């Protein structure tokens, strides 16, 4: 028995030696840490993001001449690092800021990643990026939008997505155009959860709208992952706002749609701030109850053969889902990060940081509808932008605004079911 | 009183009945065995997925889904009792907590693995839409859940107080050794208790699936409510869970409407703590 025990220990030791040996022999791999919600209430987002990033890795690591406009696609691997491949190290944030922070620490100290991408929920990006800042590792968030993330004076933090002040501009112009088209847009209700994302975006929009002379903003807050939303829908029903702006994750977005139908409440104009309303499982679950909802998106599939159409096709093959704004922004952020590593020609964090600061991508080098990627001193992409899309038939979003980018005319009023 | 306020209260009562429905199984297991089942929320989740599978594979509604969910979960209850509970009952309290908590994670991530993380939903009008009565709107699916909640509570109460099976189960709960001397097999009684509790929970899940979204982690959201309902009603008391569920539902709805939804949990839990200060055994629990 004792012999068997010793044998077990020996073979374990041999295996770990073999593994360690493999790691040193393959130092042509660039490890990038990714923090995502793989479990918890927003796990569907994590599953979609994982598929999208795996498609991005395929595009980078293998030769894709059909996508030659995108940086890194044409050749196999990173040209700047003599053909090195990238490898994802995905960590689960479990929907908790504390876990996200621990995972960032683990990725940096144990997995030795050269940079981190993440972490979907703004509240978790807040804590995880603080660790990266402390260790001097670049952290890029492709999708967290809370304004304060880039207001902390961080040196290692970058963000490609449009953020709340951009939304204020987009929504204000959109509502002005809708008013010109005959819709009433005076009383606006901001319906949001109490997370970092919900409350900070609602706050920025409320302040921004006030500055733009939009009075009559009503605030309807609710706790995230609510068991019941009847009283909020009844509040809206009583106050009768012209526009309801939803700032919600998937679970609450679905429950809102169901509750609005059962209490027979339809606002004249329903506008959603991305997040839950872009989740394909929202459309599958309650798309038919939400016909005519407007949504923010920087994603449009584009004509056949365009890089975005090719990428959308690859993503659909991988995940079985339609490509949408959230995974698109995640993929785009990952491309920006890896492009910087490629240009740095090194895995030294300081060189990657310098390359990120020098990023200057043009619209035709992107899969998203940004006007480009260029970071300001705070790490925010100053060329980020978005369209307004609408779920006209309850199954697929079509872009409806601005006019230059519209596939169809906006449909009013909100139809519901 | 304004019509909207009446709608808020009616909505609260229906919500409360649902809370009571998925809490009765938890209180029963506690009453029988002094075990707090942390996997309770995930039993509700499994009931929801049974209803979902019945709908997607066979196109069946709650008439088929609800009994099937009851049956599947009752079977699972017996398996869980013999496979896990019977052994961890002999261990310390910590083993019981970790045992059922581990079971919760196992169930949650098995469903996660099989069905994926996506949110699912049954068609909105699967139980016949919404009634409009004198300006009030009452969803048929919630009304069905409310009525079943009353029936289940009544049924369990009668079972425990009026039948010989109920007396035997209570005898085992009181003193397993003495019951054994009287010719009652504690194992059988406790397995039956688990079957009933898990079955009632599965039934609750199948009925909630008619108006709630379905996702592997939904047990986290619903489980907490069940614990509050059961401790307010008194651990082990089935009628207590009903009264507590209705109370919590109405208080939540009213405070959510009048003060604001982000404060409704504060109101509920403050009242809850205040109440336990005076009556730690809950509304209808025994000391």
XYZ file of C-alpha atoms in Angstrom:
704
model
C 0.000 0.000 0.000
C 2.734 2.380 1.006
C 4.539 1.634 -2.268
C 1.408 2.444 -4.248
C 1.099 5.727 -2.381
C 4.671 6.686 -3.170
C 4.116 5.720 -6.795
C 1.086 8.022 -6.953
C 3.072 10.907 -5.553
C 5.921 10.226 -7.959
C 3.694 10.163 -10.991
C 1.988 13.378 -9.853
C 5.393 14.984 -9.520
C 6.392 13.725 -12.939
C 3.237 15.097 -14.468
C 3.681 18.538 -12.985
C 7.291 18.565 -14.178
C 6.136 17.622 -17.655
C 3.529 20.380 -17.588
C 6.027 22.956 -16.356
C 8.412 21.857 -19.101
C 5.712 22.287 -21.706
C 5.032 25.819 -20.472
C 8.654 26.954 -20.835
C 9.023 25.337 -24.231
C 5.943 27.200 -25.483
C 6.751 30.729 -24.419
C 5.595 31.863 -27.846
C 2.101 32.022 -26.407
C 0.767 35.347 -25.146
C -1.621 34.790 -22.238
C -4.459 37.279 -21.882
C -6.662 37.184 -18.812
C -10.424 37.567 -19.297
C -12.803 38.184 -16.386
C -16.446 37.427 -17.162
C -19.656 36.385 -15.421
C -19.589 32.632 -16.182
C -22.042 31.849 -13.351
C -24.662 33.826 -11.462
C -27.590 35.829 -12.845
C -25.745 37.141 -15.913
C -24.049 33.868 -16.877
C -25.677 33.900 -20.322
C -23.618 37.024 -21.096
C -20.421 35.223 -20.070
C -21.217 32.195 -22.233
C -21.815 34.400 -25.294
C -18.690 36.480 -24.611
C -16.562 33.347 -24.343
C -17.742 32.156 -27.766
C -17.098 35.616 -29.252
C -13.579 35.824 -27.846
C -12.800 32.331 -29.109
C -13.809 33.506 -32.590
C -11.506 36.516 -32.146
C -8.644 34.211 -31.107
C -9.277 32.084 -34.200
C -9.110 35.222 -36.380
C -5.842 36.289 -34.756
C -4.092 32.919 -34.517
C -4.996 31.636 -37.993
C -4.641 33.268 -41.381
C -7.859 34.977 -42.523
C -7.081 36.832 -45.760
C -10.824 37.510 -46.265
C -10.671 39.830 -43.228
C -7.476 41.623 -44.256
C -8.893 45.060 -43.361
C -8.892 44.075 -39.689
C -5.479 44.320 -38.029
C -4.022 40.887 -37.094
C -6.416 38.885 -39.264
C -4.319 38.364 -42.399
C -1.394 36.415 -40.910
C -1.371 33.561 -38.462
C -0.400 34.781 -34.986
C 1.138 38.112 -34.010
C 3.573 39.430 -36.620
C 5.136 41.793 -34.086
C 6.032 38.847 -31.835
C 7.347 36.555 -34.602
C 4.082 34.728 -35.057
C 3.284 34.111 -31.377
C -0.251 32.847 -30.649
C -2.631 34.347 -28.127
C -4.270 32.283 -25.429
C -7.336 33.179 -23.343
C -7.342 32.516 -19.604
C -10.990 32.931 -18.644
C -11.889 33.583 -14.999
C -15.401 33.584 -13.536
C -16.394 36.726 -11.597
C -19.575 34.997 -10.288
C -21.353 38.342 -10.509
C -19.521 39.552 -7.409
C -17.086 42.502 -7.153
C -15.070 40.679 -4.468
C -14.662 37.566 -6.627
C -13.719 39.711 -9.625
C -10.965 41.291 -7.581
C -9.614 37.918 -6.427
C -9.670 36.610 -9.979
C -7.677 39.623 -11.214
C -5.088 38.907 -8.539
C -4.945 35.236 -9.487
C -4.631 35.982 -13.214
C -1.742 38.368 -12.600
C 0.236 36.543 -9.923
C -0.414 32.894 -10.818
C -1.380 32.778 -14.479
C 1.119 35.549 -15.345
C -1.153 37.110 -17.947
C 0.252 40.111 -19.842
C -3.046 42.046 -19.872
C -6.646 41.687 -18.677
C -9.945 42.176 -20.486
C -13.227 42.443 -18.570
C -15.322 42.324 -16.490
C -18.829 43.052 -17.940
C -20.550 44.437 -14.824
C -19.261 47.951 -14.088
C -19.164 47.241 -10.357
C -16.777 44.332 -10.940
C -14.612 46.179 -13.466
C -14.234 48.804 -10.734
C -12.644 46.378 -8.258
C -10.766 44.115 -10.693
C -9.063 47.006 -12.507
C -7.816 48.400 -9.188
C -5.709 45.238 -8.785
C -4.316 45.547 -12.324
C -3.437 49.171 -11.614
C -1.590 48.149 -8.467
C 0.449 45.503 -10.301
C 1.013 47.648 -13.414
C -0.830 45.350 -15.861
C -2.945 46.856 -18.681
C -6.701 46.398 -18.114
C -9.085 47.051 -20.993
C -12.838 47.069 -20.521
C -14.724 46.605 -23.769
C -18.217 46.934 -22.312
C -18.504 48.424 -18.782
C -20.068 51.869 -19.064
C -20.200 53.455 -15.580
C -18.713 56.943 -16.008
C -16.518 56.897 -12.889
C -14.362 54.018 -14.156
C -12.249 56.416 -16.226
C -12.361 59.195 -13.608
C -9.977 57.535 -11.159
C -6.712 58.784 -12.645
C -5.624 55.217 -13.468
C -2.591 54.769 -15.739
C -3.249 51.173 -16.823
C -6.985 51.363 -17.539
C -8.464 51.652 -21.053
C -12.032 51.596 -22.332
C -13.218 51.172 -25.934
C -17.002 51.303 -25.426
C -19.122 54.454 -25.631
C -20.072 55.600 -22.130
C -22.907 57.349 -20.333
C -22.049 60.925 -21.497
C -22.104 59.568 -25.085
C -25.521 58.029 -24.421
C -26.845 61.388 -23.203
C -25.822 62.928 -26.533
C -27.211 60.009 -28.584
C -30.537 59.755 -26.714
C -31.027 63.535 -26.683
C -30.556 63.795 -30.448
C -32.689 60.711 -31.057
C -35.559 62.040 -28.916
C -35.306 65.458 -30.601
C -35.670 63.765 -33.996
C -38.585 61.659 -32.754
C -40.289 64.806 -31.476
C -39.831 66.398 -34.880
C -41.505 63.296 -36.325
C -44.552 63.896 -34.107
C -43.881 61.859 -30.930
C -44.334 63.373 -27.464
C -41.031 63.243 -25.590
C -41.446 65.666 -22.681
C -41.908 63.451 -19.616
C -39.165 60.814 -19.419
C -39.003 58.000 -16.867
C -35.594 56.454 -16.128
C -36.156 52.886 -14.927
C -32.952 51.384 -13.553
C -31.591 48.826 -11.099
C -29.464 49.726 -8.091
C -26.141 48.340 -9.388
C -23.129 50.439 -10.359
C -24.269 50.229 -13.992
C -27.929 51.076 -13.387
C -27.534 53.903 -10.928
C -24.505 55.596 -12.516
C -25.925 55.564 -16.051
C -29.320 56.806 -14.797
C -27.568 59.542 -12.841
C -25.481 60.720 -15.802
C -28.506 60.710 -18.103
C -30.669 62.597 -15.576
C -28.010 65.293 -15.102
C -27.222 65.461 -18.826
C -30.877 65.762 -19.824
C -31.370 68.557 -17.310
C -28.429 70.463 -18.812
C -29.959 70.026 -22.244
C -33.188 71.581 -20.983
C -35.170 68.369 -20.598
C -37.130 68.776 -17.385
C -39.716 66.221 -16.291
C -37.367 63.285 -15.692
C -38.861 60.715 -13.311
C -36.601 58.234 -11.505
C -37.873 54.672 -10.936
C -35.242 52.540 -9.189
C -35.614 48.854 -8.320
C -33.360 46.192 -6.733
C -31.463 44.030 -9.250
C -32.749 40.442 -9.876
C -36.178 41.449 -8.581
C -38.723 38.756 -7.719
C -41.595 41.059 -8.638
C -41.954 44.318 -10.588
C -45.698 44.924 -10.447
C -45.435 48.008 -8.256
C -42.900 49.657 -10.624
C -45.077 49.039 -13.657
C -48.071 50.425 -11.749
C -46.044 53.521 -10.810
C -45.335 54.076 -14.505
C -48.948 53.411 -15.401
C -50.022 56.107 -12.974
C -47.416 58.716 -13.947
C -47.897 58.187 -17.706
C -44.472 59.296 -18.985
C -44.092 59.863 -22.750
C -40.795 57.994 -22.851
C -39.635 55.096 -20.672
C -35.880 54.506 -20.715
C -34.902 51.073 -19.384
C -31.466 50.532 -17.843
C -31.651 46.829 -16.910
C -29.851 43.504 -17.042
C -31.479 40.481 -18.718
C -33.421 38.949 -15.805
C -35.207 42.180 -14.908
C -35.731 43.122 -18.561
C -37.631 39.846 -19.094
C -39.699 40.274 -15.950
C -40.550 43.864 -16.942
C -41.795 42.748 -20.352
C -43.977 40.025 -18.820
C -45.348 42.303 -16.103
C -46.106 45.129 -18.549
C -48.128 42.729 -20.652
C -50.079 41.299 -17.723
C -50.877 44.781 -16.350
C -51.593 46.092 -19.877
C -49.110 48.950 -19.770
C -47.519 50.356 -22.936
C -45.509 53.555 -22.864
C -45.771 55.561 -26.112
C -42.009 55.190 -26.611
C -39.868 52.505 -24.958
C -36.112 53.015 -25.236
C -33.619 50.535 -23.751
C -30.028 51.162 -22.793
C -28.459 48.043 -24.341
C -27.511 45.487 -21.571
C -30.374 43.006 -21.030
C -32.273 44.127 -24.115
C -29.347 43.077 -26.341
C -29.134 39.580 -24.821
C -30.425 37.086 -27.454
C -32.202 35.190 -24.676
C -34.253 38.344 -23.962
C -35.488 38.341 -27.568
C -36.225 34.606 -27.498
C -38.054 34.820 -24.172
C -40.123 38.004 -24.594
C -39.288 39.561 -27.984
C -42.896 39.010 -29.064
C -44.067 41.026 -26.048
C -41.609 43.851 -26.785
C -42.272 44.726 -30.422
C -41.133 48.240 -31.186
C -38.646 48.647 -28.334
C -35.738 50.915 -29.252
C -32.249 49.950 -28.122
C -28.743 51.343 -28.214
C -26.191 49.438 -30.280
C -22.902 50.029 -32.024
C -23.360 46.827 -33.986
C -24.770 46.555 -37.504
C -24.177 43.456 -39.576
C -23.321 45.351 -42.785
C -23.383 44.128 -46.407
C -22.425 40.523 -47.273
C -18.670 40.026 -47.434
C -17.903 42.990 -45.177
C -15.671 42.165 -42.190
C -18.600 42.562 -39.771
C -20.765 40.179 -41.834
C -17.967 37.581 -41.994
C -17.359 37.848 -38.252
C -21.107 37.612 -37.526
C -21.207 34.413 -39.561
C -18.261 32.896 -37.687
C -19.864 33.817 -34.368
C -23.183 32.254 -35.340
C -21.423 29.023 -36.311
C -19.603 28.960 -32.981
C -22.419 29.878 -30.609
C -25.658 29.285 -32.498
C -26.684 32.857 -31.599
C -27.027 36.001 -33.692
C -24.209 38.494 -33.214
C -25.272 41.532 -31.162
C -23.896 44.684 -29.620
C -22.492 43.315 -26.353
C -20.425 40.490 -27.842
C -19.409 42.822 -30.679
C -18.016 45.375 -28.236
C -16.233 42.591 -26.352
C -14.647 41.264 -29.526
C -13.692 44.775 -30.622
C -12.060 45.538 -27.282
C -10.085 42.311 -27.484
C -8.847 43.183 -31.000
C -7.744 46.619 -29.788
C -5.850 45.087 -26.865
C -4.112 42.418 -28.959
C -3.324 44.972 -31.690
C -1.480 47.005 -29.049
C 0.458 43.922 -27.888
C 1.370 43.221 -31.523
C 2.566 46.786 -32.094
C 4.462 46.748 -28.781
C 6.337 43.736 -30.145
C 6.797 42.645 -26.558
C 4.936 41.226 -23.585
C 6.404 43.853 -21.280
C 3.390 45.563 -19.630
C 4.923 49.045 -19.913
C 5.439 48.628 -23.658
C 1.861 47.357 -24.109
C 0.620 50.349 -22.115
C 2.583 52.722 -24.378
C 1.219 50.976 -27.492
C -2.360 51.235 -26.163
C -1.854 54.964 -25.613
C -0.671 55.288 -29.226
C -3.704 53.395 -30.617
C -5.267 55.130 -33.614
C -7.644 52.806 -35.466
C -9.867 53.994 -38.325
C -13.541 53.007 -38.770
C -12.766 50.561 -41.585
C -10.350 48.671 -39.316
C -13.176 47.934 -36.852
C -16.128 45.560 -36.707
C -18.169 48.011 -34.604
C -19.754 51.291 -35.652
C -17.329 53.472 -33.720
C -15.772 56.449 -35.501
C -12.414 54.957 -34.562
C -10.392 54.060 -31.485
C -8.188 56.651 -29.836
C -7.706 56.980 -26.079
C -7.612 60.224 -24.104
C -5.462 60.729 -20.980
C -8.085 58.971 -18.860
C -8.037 55.890 -21.093
C -11.452 56.547 -22.639
C -11.979 55.957 -26.371
C -12.952 59.437 -27.621
C -14.240 58.106 -30.964
C -16.786 55.657 -29.501
C -20.302 55.989 -30.828
C -23.584 54.113 -31.198
C -26.767 53.771 -33.274
C -30.374 53.275 -32.252
C -31.932 49.972 -33.298
C -35.523 48.754 -33.025
C -37.117 45.355 -32.478
C -39.842 45.945 -35.058
C -41.076 42.384 -35.608
C -40.166 41.019 -32.169
C -37.394 38.830 -33.615
C -34.569 40.905 -35.056
C -33.281 44.370 -34.342
C -32.908 46.706 -37.334
C -31.009 49.990 -37.256
C -33.389 52.965 -37.458
C -31.292 55.958 -36.385
C -29.336 58.059 -37.354
C -30.841 58.299 -40.815
C -27.481 57.851 -42.565
C -27.209 54.410 -41.032
C -30.867 53.344 -40.950
C -32.102 50.142 -42.582
C -35.722 51.059 -41.814
C -37.735 54.037 -40.570
C -38.518 54.117 -36.828
C -41.932 52.708 -35.979
C -44.106 54.562 -33.445
C -45.829 54.239 -31.045
C -44.528 51.252 -29.054
C -46.551 48.213 -30.068
C -45.714 45.715 -27.295
C -47.519 42.443 -28.057
C -58.887 54.095 -2.297
C -57.594 54.519 -5.801
C -57.940 51.656 -8.224
C -54.193 51.437 -8.683
C -53.720 50.957 -4.933
C -56.258 48.127 -4.990
C -54.328 46.602 -7.895
C -51.127 46.893 -5.835
C -52.728 45.026 -2.923
C -54.277 42.345 -5.143
C -50.917 41.901 -6.858
C -49.270 41.636 -3.437
C -51.711 38.961 -2.279
C -51.148 36.884 -5.421
C -47.390 37.299 -5.051
C -47.651 36.332 -1.383
C -49.608 33.190 -2.215
C -46.780 32.202 -4.565
C -44.225 32.848 -1.825
C -46.279 30.620 0.464
C -46.525 27.933 -2.211
C -42.802 27.502 -2.621
C -42.113 27.834 1.097
C -44.353 25.014 2.332
C -41.860 22.291 1.360
C -39.048 24.019 3.213
C -41.055 24.390 6.411
C -42.166 20.748 6.261
C -38.605 19.416 6.040
C -37.607 21.596 8.966
C -40.604 20.476 11.029
C -39.905 16.804 10.349
C -36.142 16.667 10.661
C -34.743 19.955 11.901
C -32.843 20.230 8.638
C -32.553 23.484 6.771
C -32.541 22.560 3.098
C -30.291 25.052 1.306
C -31.057 23.314 -1.981
C -34.695 24.373 -1.660
C -34.483 27.224 -4.207
C -32.893 24.808 -6.665
C -35.743 22.324 -6.186
C -38.052 25.147 -7.307
C -35.715 25.683 -10.271
C -35.896 21.982 -11.210
C -39.705 22.135 -11.096
C -39.554 25.071 -13.504
C -37.305 23.145 -15.897
C -39.617 20.105 -15.814
C -42.457 22.404 -16.914
C -40.169 23.895 -19.557
C -39.165 20.493 -20.943
C -42.795 19.343 -20.973
C -43.670 22.425 -22.998
C -40.777 22.306 -25.475
C -40.779 18.540 -26.070
C -44.487 17.761 -25.879
C -46.136 21.156 -26.219
C -47.932 20.464 -22.938
C -49.034 23.174 -20.532
C -49.337 23.113 -16.733
C -52.035 20.408 -16.811
C -49.296 17.968 -17.785
C -46.261 19.868 -16.482
C -47.401 20.468 -12.900
C -48.228 16.828 -11.987
C -45.093 15.620 -13.744
C -42.931 18.147 -11.882
C -44.519 16.994 -8.609
C -43.751 13.391 -9.428
C -40.179 13.973 -10.628
C -39.288 16.114 -7.627
C -40.956 13.708 -5.163
C -38.785 10.922 -6.585
C -35.743 13.130 -6.352
C -36.704 13.909 -2.741
C -36.627 10.209 -1.848
C -33.290 9.730 -3.647
C -31.813 12.750 -1.871
C -33.066 11.469 1.463
C -31.506 8.029 1.139
C -28.409 9.227 -0.702
C -27.501 12.221 1.393
C -29.814 13.425 4.155
C -30.014 10.175 6.129
C -26.251 10.203 6.578
C -25.634 13.888 7.176
C -28.420 13.987 9.785
C -26.092 12.012 12.053
C -23.346 14.579 11.599
C -22.967 18.014 13.154
C -25.084 21.015 12.080
C -22.250 22.247 9.860
C -22.281 19.014 7.853
C -26.017 19.447 7.247
C -25.571 23.010 6.047
C -22.660 22.173 3.756
C -24.322 18.956 2.550
C -27.497 20.636 1.330
C -25.529 23.632 0.052
C -23.329 21.285 -1.976
C -26.465 19.619 -3.323
C -27.741 23.066 -4.348
C -24.586 23.762 -6.352
C -24.633 20.296 -7.897
C -28.224 20.715 -9.097
C -27.677 24.300 -10.289
C -24.593 23.532 -12.337
C -25.927 20.255 -13.713
C -28.860 22.182 -15.164
C -26.430 24.863 -16.274
C -24.358 22.284 -18.116
C -27.332 20.600 -19.750
C -29.519 23.577 -20.657
C -26.917 26.354 -20.856
C -27.019 29.731 -19.156
C -29.677 31.284 -21.374
C -32.912 32.668 -19.971
C -35.964 30.688 -21.040
C -39.621 31.499 -20.835
C -42.960 29.796 -21.413
C -45.479 31.571 -23.677
C -47.141 34.399 -21.802
C -50.707 33.123 -22.247
C -50.044 29.454 -21.489
C -52.705 29.540 -18.717
C -55.334 31.632 -20.468
C -54.211 35.238 -20.357
C -55.329 37.940 -17.981
C -58.755 38.602 -16.465
C -59.968 42.190 -16.295
C -62.420 42.441 -13.382
C -63.865 45.870 -12.524
C -60.764 47.582 -13.846
C -58.418 45.218 -12.008
C -56.101 42.961 -13.950
C -55.538 39.467 -12.632
C -53.201 37.131 -14.465
C -54.695 33.644 -14.788
C -51.310 31.992 -14.201
C -50.814 33.850 -10.904
C -54.379 33.148 -9.834
C -53.829 29.438 -10.521
C -50.649 29.493 -8.422
C -52.514 31.306 -5.627
C -55.383 28.815 -5.572
C -52.993 25.853 -5.613
C -51.027 27.467 -2.756
C -54.189 27.504 -0.616
C -55.028 23.909 -1.536
C -51.502 22.641 -0.851
C -51.391 24.395 2.513
C -54.794 22.989 3.461
C -53.832 19.523 2.205
C -50.555 19.423 4.128
C -52.220 20.746 7.257
C -54.962 18.086 7.101
C -52.393 15.398 6.354
C -50.372 16.262 9.446
C -53.300 16.774 11.837
C -56.021 14.381 10.650
C -54.412 11.243 9.220
C -52.571 8.351 10.786
C -49.702 8.878 8.338
C -49.430 12.450 9.582
C -49.455 11.322 13.211
C -46.726 8.799 12.481
C -44.628 11.467 10.777
C -45.083 13.829 13.715
C -44.240 11.006 16.142
C -40.946 10.461 14.335
C -40.305 14.204 14.398
C -40.933 14.254 18.149
C -38.842 11.244 19.124
C -37.540 8.836 16.509
C -36.474 6.146 19.035
C -39.833 6.112 20.829
C -41.633 5.980 17.480
C -39.506 3.031 16.466
C -40.503 1.204 19.677
C -44.144 1.756 18.647
C -43.495 -0.019 15.326
C -43.037 3.076 13.139
C -40.036 3.055 10.813
C -38.379 6.491 11.033
C -36.600 5.977 7.710
C -39.827 5.369 5.830
C -41.609 8.296 7.475
C -38.784 10.703 6.798
C -38.438 9.540 3.204
C -42.177 10.185 2.784
C -41.761 13.634 4.310
C -38.976 14.405 1.809
C -41.076 13.113 -1.067
C -44.004 15.334 -0.053
C -41.843 18.390 0.578
C -39.868 18.069 -2.648
C -43.039 17.244 -4.604
C -44.803 20.365 -3.313
C -41.715 22.395 -4.212
C -41.625 20.941 -7.725
C -45.314 21.762 -8.124
C -44.585 25.326 -7.041
C -41.760 25.595 -9.576
C -43.940 24.323 -12.421
C -46.635 26.896 -11.598
C -44.199 29.799 -11.145
C -42.669 28.950 -14.542
C -45.946 30.124 -16.097
C -45.189 33.765 -15.314
C -41.492 33.981 -14.343
C -38.329 33.545 -16.367
C -36.451 30.241 -16.173
C -32.681 30.178 -15.656
C -30.357 27.811 -13.737
C -29.626 30.455 -11.096
C -33.263 31.374 -10.429
C -33.078 29.366 -7.176
C -30.775 32.029 -5.721
C -33.379 34.712 -6.310
C -36.313 32.673 -5.011
C -34.553 30.693 -2.246
C -33.950 33.721 -0.025
C -37.637 34.639 -0.090
C -38.548 31.115 1.009
C -36.231 31.334 4.025
C -37.687 34.659 5.129
C -41.243 33.412 4.643
C -40.582 30.258 6.629
C -38.858 31.991 9.531
C -41.571 34.645 9.750
C -44.275 31.994 9.638
C -42.461 29.822 12.157
C -40.138 26.978 11.132
C -42.195 23.839 10.796
C -45.614 25.492 10.566
C -47.392 25.029 7.224
C -50.269 27.480 7.892
C -47.669 29.915 9.238
C -45.896 29.901 5.855
C -49.166 30.813 4.140
C -49.926 33.757 6.440
C -46.307 34.939 6.317
C -46.175 34.654 2.521
C -49.309 36.753 2.098
C -48.027 39.338 4.606
C -44.650 39.658 2.895
C -46.252 39.870 -0.537
C -48.554 42.715 0.448
C -45.908 44.616 2.423
C -43.456 44.303 -0.481
C -45.988 45.516 -3.028
C -47.252 48.411 -0.922
C -43.813 49.647 0.117
C -42.511 49.165 -3.433
C -45.333 51.306 -4.768
C -45.548 53.953 -2.033
C -41.887 54.370 -1.013
C -39.931 52.928 -3.950
C -38.766 49.489 -4.942
C -35.174 49.840 -3.762
C -36.495 50.386 -0.231
C -39.042 47.578 -0.186
C -36.591 44.969 1.068
C -35.496 47.326 3.847
C -39.102 47.706 4.953
C -39.755 43.957 4.797
C -36.596 42.992 6.700
C -36.955 45.734 9.329
C -40.485 44.599 10.110
C -39.208 41.028 10.062
C -36.419 41.697 12.591
C -38.729 43.803 14.729
C -41.256 40.971 14.782
C -38.685 38.303 15.635
C -37.543 40.488 18.533
C -40.927 39.877 20.177
C -41.704 36.468 18.777
C -38.537 34.591 17.833
C -40.470 31.410 17.056
C -42.329 33.178 14.230
C -46.052 33.690 13.731
C -47.193 30.112 14.311
C -44.043 28.248 15.291
C -43.590 26.412 18.570
C -40.789 27.300 20.945
